[in-house]
mmCIF file of C-alpha atoms in Angstrom:
data_model
loop_
_atom_site.group_PDB
_atom_site.id
_atom_site.type_symbol
_atom_site.label_atom_id
_atom_site.label_comp_id
_atom_site.label_asym_id
_atom_site.label_seq_id
_atom_site.Cartn_x
_atom_site.Cartn_y
_atom_site.Cartn_z
ATOM 1 C CA MET A 1 128.315 156.037 92.909
ATOM 2 C CA THR A 2 125.449 155.427 95.306
ATOM 3 C CA THR A 3 123.390 154.023 92.461
ATOM 4 C CA VAL A 4 126.165 151.622 91.517
ATOM 5 C CA VAL A 5 126.496 150.380 95.088
ATOM 6 C CA LEU A 6 122.758 149.902 95.329
ATOM 7 C CA VAL A 7 122.675 147.897 92.118
ATOM 8 C CA VAL A 8 125.581 145.729 93.239
ATOM 9 C CA ARG A 9 123.874 145.030 96.560
ATOM 10 C CA ARG A 10 120.668 144.043 94.840
ATOM 11 C CA ALA A 11 122.635 141.852 92.477
ATOM 12 C CA SER A 12 124.295 140.149 95.426
ATOM 13 C CA ALA A 13 120.928 139.506 97.000
ATOM 14 C CA SER A 14 119.714 138.050 93.734
ATOM 15 C CA PHE A 15 122.743 135.785 93.600
ATOM 16 C CA ALA A 16 122.002 134.543 97.094
ATOM 17 C CA ALA A 17 118.382 133.889 96.204
ATOM 18 C CA LEU A 18 119.440 132.186 92.996
ATOM 19 C CA LEU A 19 121.858 129.942 94.902
ATOM 20 C CA LEU A 20 119.167 129.032 97.449
ATOM 21 C CA ILE A 21 116.635 128.158 94.785
ATOM 22 C CA PHE A 22 119.164 126.103 92.841
ATOM 23 C CA THR A 23 119.898 124.237 96.044
ATOM 24 C CA LEU A 24 116.219 123.508 96.607
ATOM 25 C CA VAL A 25 115.543 122.507 93.021
ATOM 26 C CA VAL A 26 118.633 120.400 92.483
ATOM 27 C CA VAL A 27 119.146 118.851 95.897
ATOM 28 C CA ALA A 28 115.582 118.149 97.031
ATOM 29 C CA PRO A 29 114.719 115.416 94.507
ATOM 30 C CA SER A 30 117.888 113.473 95.278
ATOM 31 C CA LYS A 31 117.240 113.438 98.991
ATOM 32 C CA PRO A 32 116.677 109.827 100.038
ATOM 33 C CA VAL A 33 113.147 109.116 101.108
ATOM 34 C CA SER A 34 113.098 107.890 104.659
ATOM 35 C CA ALA A 35 110.871 105.046 105.757
ATOM 36 C CA GLY A 36 107.531 105.885 107.186
ATOM 37 C CA SER A 37 106.253 108.635 104.923
ATOM 38 C CA GLY A 38 102.918 109.006 103.185
ATOM 39 C CA MET A 39 100.604 106.386 104.647
ATOM 40 C CA ASN A 40 102.644 105.951 107.800
ATOM 41 C CA THR A 41 100.206 105.288 110.631
ATOM 42 C CA TYR A 42 98.102 102.179 111.120
ATOM 43 C CA TRP A 43 94.954 104.275 111.121
ATOM 44 C CA TRP A 44 95.040 105.809 107.690
ATOM 45 C CA TRP A 45 93.365 109.051 108.651
ATOM 46 C CA GLN A 46 96.015 109.764 111.249
ATOM 47 C CA SER A 47 98.751 109.943 108.628
ATOM 48 C CA GLY A 48 97.991 113.628 108.315
ATOM 49 C CA ILE A 49 97.829 113.687 104.533
ATOM 50 C CA THR A 50 95.074 114.197 102.015
ATOM 51 C CA VAL A 51 95.562 112.358 98.746
ATOM 52 C CA GLY A 52 93.950 113.840 95.676
ATOM 53 C CA PRO A 53 94.518 115.823 92.514
ATOM 54 C CA SER A 54 95.940 118.781 94.418
ATOM 55 C CA SER A 55 97.713 117.002 97.252
ATOM 56 C CA TYR A 56 100.222 114.185 96.842
ATOM 57 C CA LYS A 57 99.006 113.857 93.287
ATOM 58 C CA TYR A 58 102.263 112.198 92.275
ATOM 59 C CA SER A 59 103.026 109.749 95.054
ATOM 60 C CA ASN A 60 103.109 106.108 95.975
ATOM 61 C CA ALA A 61 100.368 107.022 98.450
ATOM 62 C CA THR A 62 98.188 107.655 95.431
ATOM 63 C CA GLY A 63 99.144 104.189 94.169
ATOM 64 C CA PHE A 64 98.020 102.790 97.525
ATOM 65 C CA TRP A 65 94.587 104.299 97.041
ATOM 66 C CA GLN A 66 94.413 103.235 93.418
ATOM 67 C CA ALA A 67 95.072 99.658 94.556
ATOM 68 C CA ILE A 68 92.227 99.911 97.053
ATOM 69 C CA ILE A 69 89.898 101.579 94.555
ATOM 70 C CA ASN A 70 90.251 98.603 92.242
ATOM 71 C CA SER A 71 88.675 96.269 94.780
ATOM 72 C CA PRO A 72 85.174 97.750 95.107
ATOM 73 C CA THR A 73 85.105 99.007 91.538
ATOM 74 C CA GLY A 74 86.251 95.761 89.931
ATOM 75 C CA CYS A 75 89.656 96.627 88.467
ATOM 76 C CA THR A 76 89.028 100.004 86.865
ATOM 77 C CA THR A 77 92.025 102.136 87.671
ATOM 78 C CA GLN A 78 95.594 102.065 86.456
ATOM 79 C CA VAL A 79 97.943 101.908 89.427
ATOM 80 C CA ASP A 80 100.545 104.509 88.533
ATOM 81 C CA GLY A 81 100.784 106.826 91.510
ATOM 82 C CA ILE A 82 99.183 109.719 89.646
ATOM 83 C CA TYR A 83 95.908 111.097 90.987
ATOM 84 C CA GLY A 84 94.351 112.162 87.701
ATOM 85 C CA SER A 85 90.748 112.679 86.758
ATOM 86 C CA VAL A 86 90.102 108.978 86.163
ATOM 87 C CA THR A 87 91.434 108.075 89.594
ATOM 88 C CA GLN A 88 89.341 110.817 91.138
ATOM 89 C CA TRP A 89 86.197 109.597 89.397
ATOM 90 C CA TRP A 90 86.635 106.024 90.563
ATOM 91 C CA ALA A 91 87.612 107.228 94.027
ATOM 92 C CA ALA A 92 84.228 108.933 94.248
ATOM 93 C CA HIS A 93 82.627 105.706 93.046
ATOM 94 C CA THR A 94 84.509 103.805 95.755
ATOM 95 C CA GLN A 95 83.281 106.228 98.385
ATOM 96 C CA ASN A 96 79.724 105.712 97.192
ATOM 97 C CA VAL A 97 80.091 101.934 97.342
ATOM 98 C CA ILE A 98 81.853 101.697 100.681
ATOM 99 C CA ILE A 99 80.617 104.758 102.570
ATOM 100 C CA GLY A 100 77.386 105.600 100.820
ATOM 101 C CA SER A 101 78.333 109.130 99.789
ATOM 102 C CA ASN A 102 81.300 110.897 98.290
ATOM 103 C CA ASN A 103 83.271 114.090 98.682
ATOM 104 C CA GLY A 104 84.205 114.389 95.031
ATOM 105 C CA GLY A 105 86.811 111.643 95.060
ATOM 106 C CA ILE A 106 89.353 113.056 97.489
ATOM 107 C CA MET A 107 90.972 110.770 100.014
ATOM 108 C CA ASP A 108 90.878 112.968 103.072
ATOM 109 C CA SER A 109 90.543 111.989 106.708
ATOM 110 C CA TRP A 110 86.785 111.573 106.344
ATOM 111 C CA ALA A 111 87.164 109.147 103.451
ATOM 112 C CA MET A 112 90.164 107.341 104.919
ATOM 113 C CA SER A 113 88.506 106.660 108.260
ATOM 114 C CA ASN A 114 85.223 105.535 106.777
ATOM 115 C CA ILE A 115 86.878 103.248 104.267
ATOM 116 C CA GLN A 116 89.279 101.711 106.776
ATOM 117 C CA LEU A 117 86.645 101.069 109.422
ATOM 118 C CA ALA A 118 83.989 99.909 106.983
ATOM 119 C CA LYS A 119 82.408 96.521 107.467
ATOM 120 C CA ALA A 120 81.342 94.149 104.738
ATOM 121 C CA PRO A 121 77.742 92.924 104.509
ATOM 122 C CA GLY A 122 78.765 89.783 106.436
ATOM 123 C CA GLY A 123 79.617 91.935 109.446
ATOM 124 C CA PHE A 124 83.384 91.592 109.295
ATOM 125 C CA THR A 125 85.839 94.424 108.872
ATOM 126 C CA ARG A 126 86.805 94.894 105.242
ATOM 127 C CA LEU A 127 90.440 95.298 106.283
ATOM 128 C CA GLN A 128 91.555 91.780 107.122
ATOM 129 C CA ASN A 129 94.805 90.615 108.644
ATOM 130 C CA THR A 130 95.815 87.328 107.022
ATOM 131 C CA GLY A 131 97.950 86.129 109.910
ATOM 132 C CA VAL A 132 101.027 86.067 107.663
ATOM 133 C CA THR A 133 104.064 88.134 108.689
ATOM 134 C CA ASP A 134 107.270 88.163 106.674
ATOM 135 C CA GLY A 135 110.883 88.369 107.766
ATOM 136 C CA TYR A 136 110.906 92.151 107.475
ATOM 137 C CA GLY A 137 108.003 92.654 109.832
ATOM 138 C CA THR A 138 105.369 93.296 107.183
ATOM 139 C CA GLN A 139 101.965 91.899 108.054
ATOM 140 C CA LYS A 140 100.026 90.749 105.009
ATOM 141 C CA ILE A 141 96.637 92.381 104.961
ATOM 142 C CA TYR A 142 93.936 92.608 102.347
ATOM 143 C CA TYR A 143 91.026 94.941 101.767
ATOM 144 C CA TYR A 144 87.780 93.321 100.724
ATOM 145 C CA GLY A 145 85.961 95.777 98.517
ATOM 146 C CA GLY A 146 83.264 93.400 97.361
ATOM 147 C CA SER A 147 84.547 92.360 93.950
ATOM 148 C CA ALA A 148 86.488 89.214 93.177
ATOM 149 C CA SER A 149 89.749 91.104 93.533
ATOM 150 C CA ASN A 150 90.950 92.114 96.973
ATOM 151 C CA ALA A 151 93.478 94.875 97.462
ATOM 152 C CA GLU A 152 96.662 93.279 98.721
ATOM 153 C CA LEU A 153 98.240 95.456 101.374
ATOM 154 C CA GLY A 154 100.883 95.266 104.045
ATOM 155 C CA TRP A 155 101.522 97.069 107.313
ATOM 156 C CA ASN A 156 104.984 97.236 108.787
ATOM 157 C CA PRO A 157 104.881 98.445 112.396
ATOM 158 C CA ILE A 158 108.658 98.541 112.601
ATOM 159 C CA SER A 159 109.135 101.072 109.819
ATOM 160 C CA GLN A 160 105.628 102.498 110.362
ATOM 161 C CA GLN A 161 104.701 102.130 106.734
ATOM 162 C CA TRP A 162 101.756 100.865 104.733
ATOM 163 C CA LEU A 163 102.530 98.984 101.554
ATOM 164 C CA PHE A 164 100.431 97.810 98.631
ATOM 165 C CA SER A 165 100.652 95.422 95.752
ATOM 166 C CA PRO A 166 100.202 96.920 92.274
ATOM 167 C CA THR A 167 99.891 93.355 91.005
ATOM 168 C CA PRO A 168 97.377 91.630 93.295
ATOM 169 C CA THR A 169 96.515 88.983 90.726
ATOM 170 C CA SER A 170 99.845 88.039 89.185
ATOM 171 C CA ASN A 171 102.119 88.748 92.132
ATOM 172 C CA PRO A 172 100.537 89.641 95.469
ATOM 173 C CA ASN A 173 103.969 89.251 97.036
ATOM 174 C CA LEU A 174 105.193 92.449 95.363
ATOM 175 C CA LEU A 175 104.627 95.217 97.863
ATOM 176 C CA ILE A 176 105.481 98.880 97.324
ATOM 177 C CA PRO A 177 105.710 101.340 100.236
ATOM 178 C CA ALA A 178 102.961 103.965 100.122
ATOM 179 C CA LEU A 179 105.406 106.846 100.353
ATOM 180 C CA SER A 180 104.641 110.520 99.987
ATOM 181 C CA SER A 181 106.943 110.590 96.975
ATOM 182 C CA ARG A 182 106.476 108.746 93.700
ATOM 183 C CA THR A 183 108.993 105.990 93.100
ATOM 184 C CA MET A 184 106.704 103.451 91.458
ATOM 185 C CA GLY A 185 105.998 102.570 87.846
ATOM 186 C CA SER A 186 102.697 102.076 86.093
ATOM 187 C CA TYR A 187 100.589 98.940 86.326
ATOM 188 C CA ALA A 188 97.381 97.843 84.659
ATOM 189 C CA PRO A 189 94.320 97.577 86.937
ATOM 190 C CA CYS A 190 94.495 94.413 89.078
ATOM 191 C CA ALA A 191 97.537 93.237 87.103
ATOM 192 C CA MET B 1 126.451 145.534 82.229
ATOM 193 C CA ALA B 2 123.267 147.266 83.296
ATOM 194 C CA ASN B 3 121.245 144.690 81.348
ATOM 195 C CA PHE B 4 123.158 141.869 83.006
ATOM 196 C CA LEU B 5 122.475 143.290 86.457
ATOM 197 C CA ARG B 6 118.806 143.623 85.615
ATOM 198 C CA PHE B 7 118.847 139.974 84.565
ATOM 199 C CA LEU B 8 120.371 138.981 87.868
ATOM 200 C CA GLN B 9 117.719 140.898 89.726
ATOM 201 C CA ASN B 10 115.075 138.947 87.900
ATOM 202 C CA ALA B 11 117.036 135.688 87.999
ATOM 203 C CA PRO B 12 115.152 133.995 90.849
ATOM 204 C CA ALA B 13 111.915 134.147 88.994
ATOM 205 C CA ALA B 14 113.595 132.761 85.916
ATOM 206 C CA VAL B 15 115.073 129.887 87.908
ATOM 207 C CA ILE B 16 111.712 129.076 89.402
ATOM 208 C CA VAL B 17 110.245 128.777 85.958
ATOM 209 C CA ILE B 18 113.159 126.628 84.818
ATOM 210 C CA GLY B 19 112.918 124.494 87.939
ATOM 211 C CA VAL B 20 109.203 123.865 87.574
ATOM 212 C CA VAL B 21 109.619 122.901 83.956
ATOM 213 C CA ALA B 22 112.574 120.673 84.762
ATOM 214 C CA CYS B 23 110.696 118.894 87.537
ATOM 215 C CA GLY B 24 107.775 117.972 85.343
ATOM 216 C CA SER B 25 107.723 114.218 84.882
ATOM 217 C CA PRO B 26 106.762 112.270 81.786
ATOM 218 C CA GLU B 27 103.852 110.954 83.790
ATOM 219 C CA ALA B 28 102.752 114.491 84.478
ATOM 220 C CA ALA B 29 102.842 115.221 80.798
ATOM 221 C CA SER B 30 100.953 112.076 79.964
ATOM 222 C CA GLN B 31 98.308 113.007 82.486
ATOM 223 C CA THR B 32 96.919 115.467 80.013
ATOM 224 C CA GLY B 33 96.539 112.615 77.563
ATOM 225 C CA TYR B 34 93.878 110.857 79.579
ATOM 226 C CA ALA B 35 90.842 109.894 77.634
ATOM 227 C CA ALA B 36 87.500 111.340 78.527
ATOM 228 C CA LEU B 37 86.005 110.108 81.764
ATOM 229 C CA PRO B 38 83.878 107.016 81.503
ATOM 230 C CA GLU B 39 80.205 107.681 81.474
ATOM 231 C CA PRO B 40 78.704 107.449 84.931
ATOM 232 C CA THR B 41 76.839 104.221 85.259
ATOM 233 C CA SER B 42 75.642 104.464 88.782
ATOM 234 C CA THR B 43 74.839 107.015 91.418
ATOM 235 C CA VAL B 44 78.288 108.582 91.309
ATOM 236 C CA ARG B 45 78.102 112.310 90.891
ATOM 237 C CA LEU B 46 81.486 113.859 90.803
ATOM 238 C CA ALA B 47 80.197 117.372 90.885
ATOM 239 C CA GLU B 48 82.766 120.117 91.022
ATOM 240 C CA SER B 49 80.550 121.836 93.495
ATOM 241 C CA ALA B 50 80.964 119.025 95.978
ATOM 242 C CA GLN B 51 82.297 120.711 99.037
ATOM 243 C CA GLN B 52 83.733 119.247 102.159
ATOM 244 C CA SER B 53 81.104 121.145 104.097
ATOM 245 C CA ASP B 54 78.442 119.120 102.337
ATOM 246 C CA LEU B 55 79.760 115.911 103.815
ATOM 247 C CA PRO B 56 78.183 114.228 106.757
ATOM 248 C CA ALA B 57 80.104 115.108 109.842
ATOM 249 C CA ILE B 58 82.409 112.469 111.201
ATOM 250 C CA ASP B 59 83.558 112.397 114.744
ATOM 251 C CA LEU B 60 87.055 111.045 114.399
ATOM 252 C CA SER B 61 87.539 110.891 118.110
ATOM 253 C CA ALA B 62 84.457 108.715 118.319
ATOM 254 C CA THR B 63 85.667 106.336 115.623
ATOM 255 C CA THR B 64 89.056 106.169 117.235
ATOM 256 C CA THR B 65 87.472 105.348 120.532
ATOM 257 C CA SER B 66 85.417 102.694 118.830
ATOM 258 C CA ALA B 67 88.486 101.202 117.208
ATOM 259 C CA THR B 68 90.341 101.060 120.477
ATOM 260 C CA SER B 69 87.493 99.896 122.651
ATOM 261 C CA VAL B 70 88.810 96.354 122.988
ATOM 262 C CA VAL B 71 90.846 96.242 126.159
ATOM 263 C CA LEU B 72 93.578 93.642 126.172
ATOM 264 C CA GLU B 73 93.758 92.051 129.551
ATOM 265 C CA GLU B 74 95.681 88.868 130.041
ATOM 266 C CA PRO B 75 94.174 86.709 132.754
ATOM 267 C CA PRO B 76 96.277 84.073 134.470
ATOM 268 C CA VAL B 77 96.552 80.874 132.473
ATOM 269 C CA SER B 78 94.674 78.904 135.100
ATOM 270 C CA ASP B 79 91.660 81.182 134.707
ATOM 271 C CA LEU B 80 91.327 80.655 130.971
ATOM 272 C CA PRO B 81 88.404 78.541 129.840
ATOM 273 C CA ARG B 82 89.603 75.260 128.463
ATOM 274 C CA SER B 83 89.049 74.478 124.850
ATOM 275 C CA VAL B 84 86.573 71.740 124.168
ATOM 276 C CA GLY B 85 86.502 72.232 120.441
ATOM 277 C CA GLU B 86 87.309 69.839 117.696
ATOM 278 C CA PRO B 87 90.906 68.653 117.225
ATOM 279 C CA LYS B 88 92.488 69.872 114.034
ATOM 280 C CA THR B 89 95.539 68.893 112.048
ATOM 281 C CA ILE B 90 97.707 70.882 109.690
ATOM 282 C CA GLU B 91 100.424 69.288 107.618
ATOM 283 C CA ALA B 92 103.360 71.164 106.193
ATOM 284 C CA GLY B 93 105.757 68.731 104.590
ATOM 285 C CA ASP B 94 107.127 66.491 107.309
ATOM 286 C CA LEU B 95 105.626 68.670 110.001
ATOM 287 C CA VAL B 96 102.239 67.583 111.358
ATOM 288 C CA LEU B 97 100.594 69.944 113.829
ATOM 289 C CA ASN B 98 97.730 68.891 116.062
ATOM 290 C CA PHE B 99 95.732 71.464 117.995
ATOM 291 C CA THR B 100 92.290 72.140 119.363
ATOM 292 C CA LEU B 101 90.027 75.000 118.417
ATOM 293 C CA PRO B 102 87.618 76.688 120.837
ATOM 294 C CA ALA B 103 84.084 75.363 120.964
ATOM 295 C CA ASP B 104 81.641 76.734 118.404
ATOM 296 C CA THR B 105 84.398 77.395 115.907
ATOM 297 C CA ILE B 106 83.312 76.947 112.318
ATOM 298 C CA ASN B 107 85.140 76.904 109.019
ATOM 299 C CA ASP B 108 85.622 80.434 107.719
ATOM 300 C CA PRO B 109 83.328 80.679 104.705
ATOM 301 C CA ARG B 110 85.367 83.443 103.122
ATOM 302 C CA PRO B 111 87.898 82.681 100.403
ATOM 303 C CA ASP B 112 91.479 82.162 101.462
ATOM 304 C CA PRO B 113 93.849 85.095 101.045
ATOM 305 C CA ALA B 114 96.274 85.354 98.160
ATOM 306 C CA PRO B 115 98.934 82.642 97.885
ATOM 307 C CA TYR B 116 101.916 84.293 99.518
ATOM 308 C CA GLU B 117 105.228 82.709 98.636
ATOM 309 C CA ILE B 118 106.318 82.466 102.281
ATOM 310 C CA VAL B 119 103.288 80.381 103.265
ATOM 311 C CA VAL B 120 103.743 76.631 103.440
ATOM 312 C CA SER B 121 100.384 75.768 104.963
ATOM 313 C CA TYR B 122 97.353 77.871 105.872
ATOM 314 C CA ASP B 123 93.934 77.400 107.390
ATOM 315 C CA ARG B 124 91.311 79.697 108.854
ATOM 316 C CA TRP B 125 88.267 79.370 111.062
ATOM 317 C CA LEU B 126 85.662 81.593 112.582
ATOM 318 C CA LEU B 127 84.575 81.945 116.179
ATOM 319 C CA GLU B 128 81.671 84.273 115.655
ATOM 320 C CA SER B 129 81.513 85.402 119.270
ATOM 321 C CA CYS B 130 85.100 86.571 119.029
ATOM 322 C CA CYS B 131 87.257 86.502 116.027
ATOM 323 C CA ASP B 132 88.645 84.654 113.086
ATOM 324 C CA ILE B 133 91.471 82.222 113.823
ATOM 325 C CA LYS B 134 94.374 81.633 111.438
ATOM 326 C CA VAL B 135 97.075 78.989 111.704
ATOM 327 C CA VAL B 136 99.981 79.455 109.323
ATOM 328 C CA VAL B 137 103.197 77.568 108.703
ATOM 329 C CA GLN B 138 105.756 79.772 106.971
ATOM 330 C CA ASN B 139 109.128 79.139 105.368
ATOM 331 C CA VAL B 140 110.599 82.306 106.858
ATOM 332 C CA GLU B 141 110.784 83.395 110.450
ATOM 333 C CA PRO B 142 108.411 86.301 111.048
ATOM 334 C CA LEU B 143 109.736 89.538 112.451
ATOM 335 C CA PHE B 144 107.608 91.309 115.020
ATOM 336 C CA SER B 145 108.154 94.586 116.778
ATOM 337 C CA ASP B 146 109.453 94.106 120.303
ATOM 338 C CA LYS B 147 107.191 96.974 121.318
ATOM 339 C CA GLU B 148 104.165 94.860 120.431
ATOM 340 C CA GLU B 149 105.119 91.810 122.496
ATOM 341 C CA ILE B 150 102.579 91.202 125.242
ATOM 342 C CA ASP B 151 103.375 87.714 126.496
ATOM 343 C CA VAL B 152 105.715 84.756 126.302
ATOM 344 C CA PHE B 153 104.774 81.283 127.418
ATOM 345 C CA GLU B 154 105.868 77.691 126.947
ATOM 346 C CA SER B 155 103.545 74.855 126.146
ATOM 347 C CA ASN B 156 104.310 71.317 125.018
ATOM 348 C CA GLY B 157 107.957 72.309 124.663
ATOM 349 C CA ASN B 158 107.172 75.201 122.324
ATOM 350 C CA VAL B 159 108.020 78.762 123.298
ATOM 351 C CA TRP B 160 105.309 81.113 122.085
ATOM 352 C CA LYS B 161 105.550 84.870 121.855
ATOM 353 C CA ILE B 162 102.302 86.822 121.585
ATOM 354 C CA TYR B 163 102.068 90.227 119.914
ATOM 355 C CA ASP B 164 99.362 92.853 119.906
ATOM 356 C CA THR B 165 99.716 93.806 116.261
ATOM 357 C CA GLY B 166 97.819 95.989 113.825
ATOM 358 C CA PRO B 167 96.183 98.924 115.613
ATOM 359 C CA ASN B 168 97.668 97.847 118.974
ATOM 360 C CA ASP B 169 94.278 97.789 120.646
ATOM 361 C CA GLY B 170 93.961 94.072 121.191
ATOM 362 C CA SER B 171 91.801 93.519 118.131
ATOM 363 C CA VAL B 172 94.537 91.839 116.074
ATOM 364 C CA VAL B 173 96.800 89.394 117.883
ATOM 365 C CA SER B 174 99.493 87.050 116.595
ATOM 366 C CA ALA B 175 101.591 84.405 118.297
ATOM 367 C CA TRP B 176 104.438 82.467 116.834
ATOM 368 C CA ALA B 177 106.782 79.654 117.773
ATOM 369 C CA SER B 178 109.441 77.666 116.018
ATOM 370 C CA ILE B 179 108.236 74.080 115.962
ATOM 371 C CA ASN B 180 110.674 71.506 114.654
ATOM 372 C CA GLY B 181 112.447 74.379 112.921
ATOM 373 C CA SER B 182 109.352 75.675 111.166
ATOM 374 C CA PRO B 183 107.824 79.056 112.054
ATOM 375 C CA VAL B 184 104.194 78.512 113.098
ATOM 376 C CA LEU B 185 101.840 81.456 113.609
ATOM 377 C CA VAL B 186 98.466 81.546 115.319
ATOM 378 C CA SER B 187 96.553 84.781 114.778
ATOM 379 C CA ALA B 188 93.126 86.203 115.467
ATOM 380 C CA GLN B 189 91.257 89.340 114.468
ATOM 381 C CA VAL B 190 88.058 90.578 116.046
ATOM 382 C CA PHE B 191 85.009 89.620 114.059
ATOM 383 C CA GLY B 192 81.874 91.670 114.285
ATOM 384 C CA THR B 193 81.199 94.056 117.114
ATOM 385 C CA ASN B 194 81.273 91.927 120.260
ATOM 386 C CA PRO B 195 82.870 94.168 122.898
ATOM 387 C CA ASP B 196 83.796 91.112 124.935
ATOM 388 C CA ALA B 197 85.851 89.515 122.184
ATOM 389 C CA THR B 198 89.243 88.362 123.408
ATOM 390 C CA PRO B 199 91.544 87.512 120.509
ATOM 391 C CA ALA B 200 94.591 87.212 122.767
ATOM 392 C CA GLU B 201 92.920 84.547 124.887
ATOM 393 C CA THR B 202 91.735 82.714 121.814
ATOM 394 C CA VAL B 203 95.183 82.722 120.262
ATOM 395 C CA ARG B 204 96.669 81.448 123.480
ATOM 396 C CA LEU B 205 94.078 78.703 123.799
ATOM 397 C CA VAL B 206 94.915 77.366 120.362
ATOM 398 C CA ALA B 207 98.677 77.731 120.752
ATOM 399 C CA GLU B 208 98.678 75.998 124.114
ATOM 400 C CA THR B 209 97.172 72.876 122.642
ATOM 401 C CA MET B 210 99.547 72.628 119.714
ATOM 402 C CA THR B 211 101.707 69.551 119.468
ATOM 403 C CA SER B 212 103.790 68.214 116.642
ATOM 404 C CA LYS B 213 104.923 64.891 115.324
#
């Protein structure tokens, strides 16, 4: 009898665990993403996230960095929000070009701060405010990486969110929020 | 029955496996289909042994201090140096704006930004001792954060609001006014490393001189 009770109790505990895990698995993905996640502070390195193959690998924040990577490297990386080996390789290349050394292609606070504060050979900050602000509060900003293609970005201080264009050539007006989740599609480099 | 109970006891682990498999995206699957990495053509060495400890140390507090070293102080209007620069004109349809740039302002040699659909007219100059200066006519009214508003003033019948935008350290400043129904923005961003650069004063100088016809 004692054995039966013990088994039933353990089964009940398993049911509870099963219910909890089902709740996490089923409910979590449908939770609406609030504004101001991912790249959500003006100073990139203060966002508190590291973007790389083992952290926010699948995220719009990765797409943000892929958009930036395409500027110094000359349109090399598909902008799909997936931090794969190709993205990592060109991220390391970007770090070499902009910073002068690399950490293996991870966008951590070291890389973020050095890339954001970097100056171009002419002495001006690579991150340039265009002076254009739309009706939603997004300030149009671009990142000059040195190639013919700038990264088209946006900063919205109201929602505390960075945005980026996956199509800087064909449609720089299309801006996607650099969220911690992945809601974006896939775009050719500098589309 | 005993088998069923044993299954239930092991159920969480089974659900985890099912959940992980179910959450895998097509993109995740396609990730494994990436072609081989391009051959390195430069000094990039993406060594697996690269460790964070190998990196040069960065003092984030120092960089932050550097980024926020520009102190925004608004002097009284009467104390501002008067612009003696060259008069400029921007046309945006029927709207003609006349204004004066600070002395020593030159044309910005850099290419113009991308053609944003909300921009009707755009021009940019460089005051090397301070900042770049942008004058933009838009077809939509800009929205700024009230928290970033630092001043409001009227000049030549135009009511200008000035905002400390971007990093909120005085290095990026924008002002806007509705002139003859068109949103007009005057903005400046610190150029170079001059610690005495005053983008807010520069923006105000330009905006104060703006007239329309």
